[in-house]
Tab-separated table of C-alpha atoms in Angstrom:
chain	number	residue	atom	x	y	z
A	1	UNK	CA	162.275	34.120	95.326
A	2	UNK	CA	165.641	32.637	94.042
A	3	UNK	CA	166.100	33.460	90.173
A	4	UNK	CA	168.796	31.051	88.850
A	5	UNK	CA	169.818	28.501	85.517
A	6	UNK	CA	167.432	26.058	84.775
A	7	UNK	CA	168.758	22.189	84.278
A	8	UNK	CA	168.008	18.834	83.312
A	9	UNK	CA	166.722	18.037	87.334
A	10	UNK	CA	164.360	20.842	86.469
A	11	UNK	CA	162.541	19.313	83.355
A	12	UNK	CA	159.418	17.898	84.523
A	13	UNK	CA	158.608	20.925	86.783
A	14	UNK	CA	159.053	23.297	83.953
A	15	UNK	CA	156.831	20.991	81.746
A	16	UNK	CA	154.195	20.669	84.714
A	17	UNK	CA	154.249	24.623	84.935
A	18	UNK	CA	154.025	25.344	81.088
A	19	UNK	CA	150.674	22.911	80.764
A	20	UNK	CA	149.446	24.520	84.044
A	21	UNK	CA	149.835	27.924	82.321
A	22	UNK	CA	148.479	26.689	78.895
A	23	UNK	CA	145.845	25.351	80.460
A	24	UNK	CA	144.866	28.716	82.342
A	25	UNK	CA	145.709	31.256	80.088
A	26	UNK	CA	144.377	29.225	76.618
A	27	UNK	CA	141.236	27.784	77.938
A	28	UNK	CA	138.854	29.983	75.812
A	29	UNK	CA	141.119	29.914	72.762
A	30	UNK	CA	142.433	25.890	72.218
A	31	UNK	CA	139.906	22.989	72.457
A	32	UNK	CA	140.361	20.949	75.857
A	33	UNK	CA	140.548	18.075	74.438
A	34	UNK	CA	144.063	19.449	73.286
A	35	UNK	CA	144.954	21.174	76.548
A	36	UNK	CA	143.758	18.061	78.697
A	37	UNK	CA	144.964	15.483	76.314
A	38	UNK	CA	148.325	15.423	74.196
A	39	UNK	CA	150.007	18.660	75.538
A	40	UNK	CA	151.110	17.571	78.729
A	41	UNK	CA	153.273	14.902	77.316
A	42	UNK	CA	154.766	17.398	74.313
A	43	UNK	CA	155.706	19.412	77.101
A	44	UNK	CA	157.128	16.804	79.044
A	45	UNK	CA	159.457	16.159	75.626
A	46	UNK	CA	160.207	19.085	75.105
A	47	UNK	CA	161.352	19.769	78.266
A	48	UNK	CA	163.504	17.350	78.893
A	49	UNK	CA	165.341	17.424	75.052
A	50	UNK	CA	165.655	20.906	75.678
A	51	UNK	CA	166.996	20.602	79.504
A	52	UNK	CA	169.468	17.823	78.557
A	53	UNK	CA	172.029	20.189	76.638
A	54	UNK	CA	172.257	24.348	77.351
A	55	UNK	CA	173.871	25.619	74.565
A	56	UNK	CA	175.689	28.886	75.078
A	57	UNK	CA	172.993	30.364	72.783
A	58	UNK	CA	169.976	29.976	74.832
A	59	UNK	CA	168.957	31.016	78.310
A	60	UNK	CA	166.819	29.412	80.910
A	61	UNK	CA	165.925	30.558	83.683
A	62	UNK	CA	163.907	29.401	87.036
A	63	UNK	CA	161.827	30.873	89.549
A	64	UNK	CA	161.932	29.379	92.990
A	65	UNK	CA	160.757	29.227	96.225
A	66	UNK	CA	160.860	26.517	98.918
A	67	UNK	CA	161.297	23.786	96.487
A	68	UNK	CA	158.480	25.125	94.473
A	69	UNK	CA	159.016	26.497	91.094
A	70	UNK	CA	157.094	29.648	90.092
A	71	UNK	CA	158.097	30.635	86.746
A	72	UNK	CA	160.466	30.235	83.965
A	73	UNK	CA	162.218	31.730	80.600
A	74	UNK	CA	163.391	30.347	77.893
A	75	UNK	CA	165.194	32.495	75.253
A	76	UNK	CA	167.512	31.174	72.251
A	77	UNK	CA	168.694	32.240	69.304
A	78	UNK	CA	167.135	32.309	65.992
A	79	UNK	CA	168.454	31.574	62.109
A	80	UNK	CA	167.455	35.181	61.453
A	81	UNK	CA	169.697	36.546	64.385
A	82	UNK	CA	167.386	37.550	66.571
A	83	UNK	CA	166.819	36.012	69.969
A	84	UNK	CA	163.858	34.541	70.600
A	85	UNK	CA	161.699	34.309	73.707
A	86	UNK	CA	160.511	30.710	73.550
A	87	UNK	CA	158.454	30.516	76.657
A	88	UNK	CA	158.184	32.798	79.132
A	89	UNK	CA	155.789	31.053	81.814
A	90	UNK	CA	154.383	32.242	85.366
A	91	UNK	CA	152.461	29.929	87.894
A	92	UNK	CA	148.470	31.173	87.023
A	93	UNK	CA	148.111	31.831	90.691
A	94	UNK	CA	151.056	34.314	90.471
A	95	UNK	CA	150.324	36.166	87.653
A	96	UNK	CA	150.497	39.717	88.287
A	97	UNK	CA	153.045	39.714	90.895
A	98	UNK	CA	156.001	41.114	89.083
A	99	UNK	CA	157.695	37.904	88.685
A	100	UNK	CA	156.910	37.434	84.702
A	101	UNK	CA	158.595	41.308	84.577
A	102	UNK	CA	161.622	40.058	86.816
A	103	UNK	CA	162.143	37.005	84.419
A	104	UNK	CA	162.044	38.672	81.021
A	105	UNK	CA	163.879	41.883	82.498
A	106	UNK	CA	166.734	39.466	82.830
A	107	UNK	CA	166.223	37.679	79.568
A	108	UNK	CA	166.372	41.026	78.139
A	109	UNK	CA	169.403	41.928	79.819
A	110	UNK	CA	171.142	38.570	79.029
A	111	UNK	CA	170.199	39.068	75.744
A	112	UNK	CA	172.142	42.602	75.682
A	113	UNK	CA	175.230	40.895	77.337
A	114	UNK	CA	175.417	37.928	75.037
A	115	UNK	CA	173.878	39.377	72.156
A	116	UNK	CA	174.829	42.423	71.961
A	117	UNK	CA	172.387	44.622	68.650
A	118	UNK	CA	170.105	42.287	68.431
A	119	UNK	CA	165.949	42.933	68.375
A	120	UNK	CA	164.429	40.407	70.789
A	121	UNK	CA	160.624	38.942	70.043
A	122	UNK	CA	158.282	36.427	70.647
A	123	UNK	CA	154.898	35.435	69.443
A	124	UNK	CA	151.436	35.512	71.602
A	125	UNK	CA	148.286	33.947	70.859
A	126	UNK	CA	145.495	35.988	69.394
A	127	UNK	CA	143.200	36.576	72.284
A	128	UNK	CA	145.604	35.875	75.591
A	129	UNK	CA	144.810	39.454	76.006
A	130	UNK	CA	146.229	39.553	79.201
A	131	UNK	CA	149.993	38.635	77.785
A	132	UNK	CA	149.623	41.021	75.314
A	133	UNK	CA	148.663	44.027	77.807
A	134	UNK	CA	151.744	42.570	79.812
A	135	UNK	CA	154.240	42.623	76.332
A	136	UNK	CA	152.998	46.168	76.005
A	137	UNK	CA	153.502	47.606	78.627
A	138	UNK	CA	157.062	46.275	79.124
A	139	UNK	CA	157.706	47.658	75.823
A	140	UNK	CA	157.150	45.204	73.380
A	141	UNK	CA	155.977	46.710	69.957
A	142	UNK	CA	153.906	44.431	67.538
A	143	UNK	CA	155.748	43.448	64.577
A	144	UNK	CA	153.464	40.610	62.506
A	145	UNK	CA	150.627	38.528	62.559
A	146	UNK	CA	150.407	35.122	61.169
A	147	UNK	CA	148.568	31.655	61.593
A	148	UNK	CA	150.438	29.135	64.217
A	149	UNK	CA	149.740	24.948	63.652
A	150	UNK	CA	149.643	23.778	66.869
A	151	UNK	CA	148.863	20.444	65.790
A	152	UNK	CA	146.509	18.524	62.720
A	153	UNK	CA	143.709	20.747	61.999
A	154	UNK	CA	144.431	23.090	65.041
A	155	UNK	CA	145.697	26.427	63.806
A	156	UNK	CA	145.043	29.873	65.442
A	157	UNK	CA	146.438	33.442	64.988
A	158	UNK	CA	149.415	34.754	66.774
A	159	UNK	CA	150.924	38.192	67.412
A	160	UNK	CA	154.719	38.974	67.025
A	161	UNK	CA	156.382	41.626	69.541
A	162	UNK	CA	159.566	42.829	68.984
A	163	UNK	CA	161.958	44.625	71.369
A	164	UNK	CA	164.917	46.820	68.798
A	165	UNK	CA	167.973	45.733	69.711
A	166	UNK	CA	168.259	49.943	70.837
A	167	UNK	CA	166.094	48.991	73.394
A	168	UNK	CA	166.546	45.924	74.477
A	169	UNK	CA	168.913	46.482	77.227
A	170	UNK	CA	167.629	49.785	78.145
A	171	UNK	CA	164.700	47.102	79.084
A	172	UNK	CA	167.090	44.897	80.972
A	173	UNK	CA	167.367	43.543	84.564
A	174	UNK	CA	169.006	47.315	85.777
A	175	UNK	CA	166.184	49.237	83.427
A	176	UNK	CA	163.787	51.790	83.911
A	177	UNK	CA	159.794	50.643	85.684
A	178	UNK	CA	157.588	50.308	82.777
């Protein structure tokens, strides 16, 4: 599995894997008419307005094998100054592999590196209890709670978890197991 920076060429395959996750991970807890309707093509958007200019202030990163991607992070910078861990995305069928730990392991660590004493976080859907086991275990400690619009009239709860910026690259790519 090669682990390298994500580009614009890489766009529609990080958009196809981030609606494949949605779709997997969120089926009990957004309608499907949102999951199999207008997200794919937000994705597809985003993706490619994000791909089309890497700022110095954000990561992403790539998961690969033979042609096939398998994962991705995305990590940026926040008004607040903390970084932020935008999307952190595995293929469903390779969930529980290690790979989602290898990617944000290195976000963490490039997050030490480039911004040095600052707390990292992110925000997880109410109910994907599987990503929250997964955020707890790699140290993540829960910070807020809060109501997310995900589009007109579709609003669920998410959970913030924050790593200190003490910790954060004691959690990096050279870190302890966790």
């Amino acid at each position: 599995m090669l682990i390298a920076p994500g580009t614009a060429a890489d766009a529609d395959r990080i958009a196809a894997l981030h609606t494949a996750s949605w779709r997997s991970a969120y089926a009990a807890l957004l309608p499907a008419s949102y999951l199999h309707g207008p997200v794919a093509e937000e994705h597809r958007e985003t993706w490619r307005v994000r791909t089309a200019s890497l700022a110095p202030d954000r990561l992403l990163l790539v998961a690969h094998e033979d042609g096939e991607l398998h994962g991705f992070i995305h990590m940026c910078t926040v008004a607040d100054g903390r970084v932020h861990v935008d999307n952190l995305h595995v293929r469903p069928d390779r969930v529980g592999t290690g790979l989602g730990r290898s990617l944000l392991r290195r976000g963490l660590a490039w997050a030490a590196a480039a911004h040095p004493g600052r707390d990292v976080f992110l925000e997880v859907l109410r109910g994907n209890d599987r990503a929250i086991v997964f955020y707890e275990r790699q140290g993540g400690l829960r910070t807020a709670e809060r109501p997310l619009r995900l589009a007109p009239g579709l609003v669920v709860d998410e959970v913030e978890y924050t790593w200190p910026a003490a910790r954060v690259g004691r959690r990096g790519e050279d870190g302890p197991e966790v």
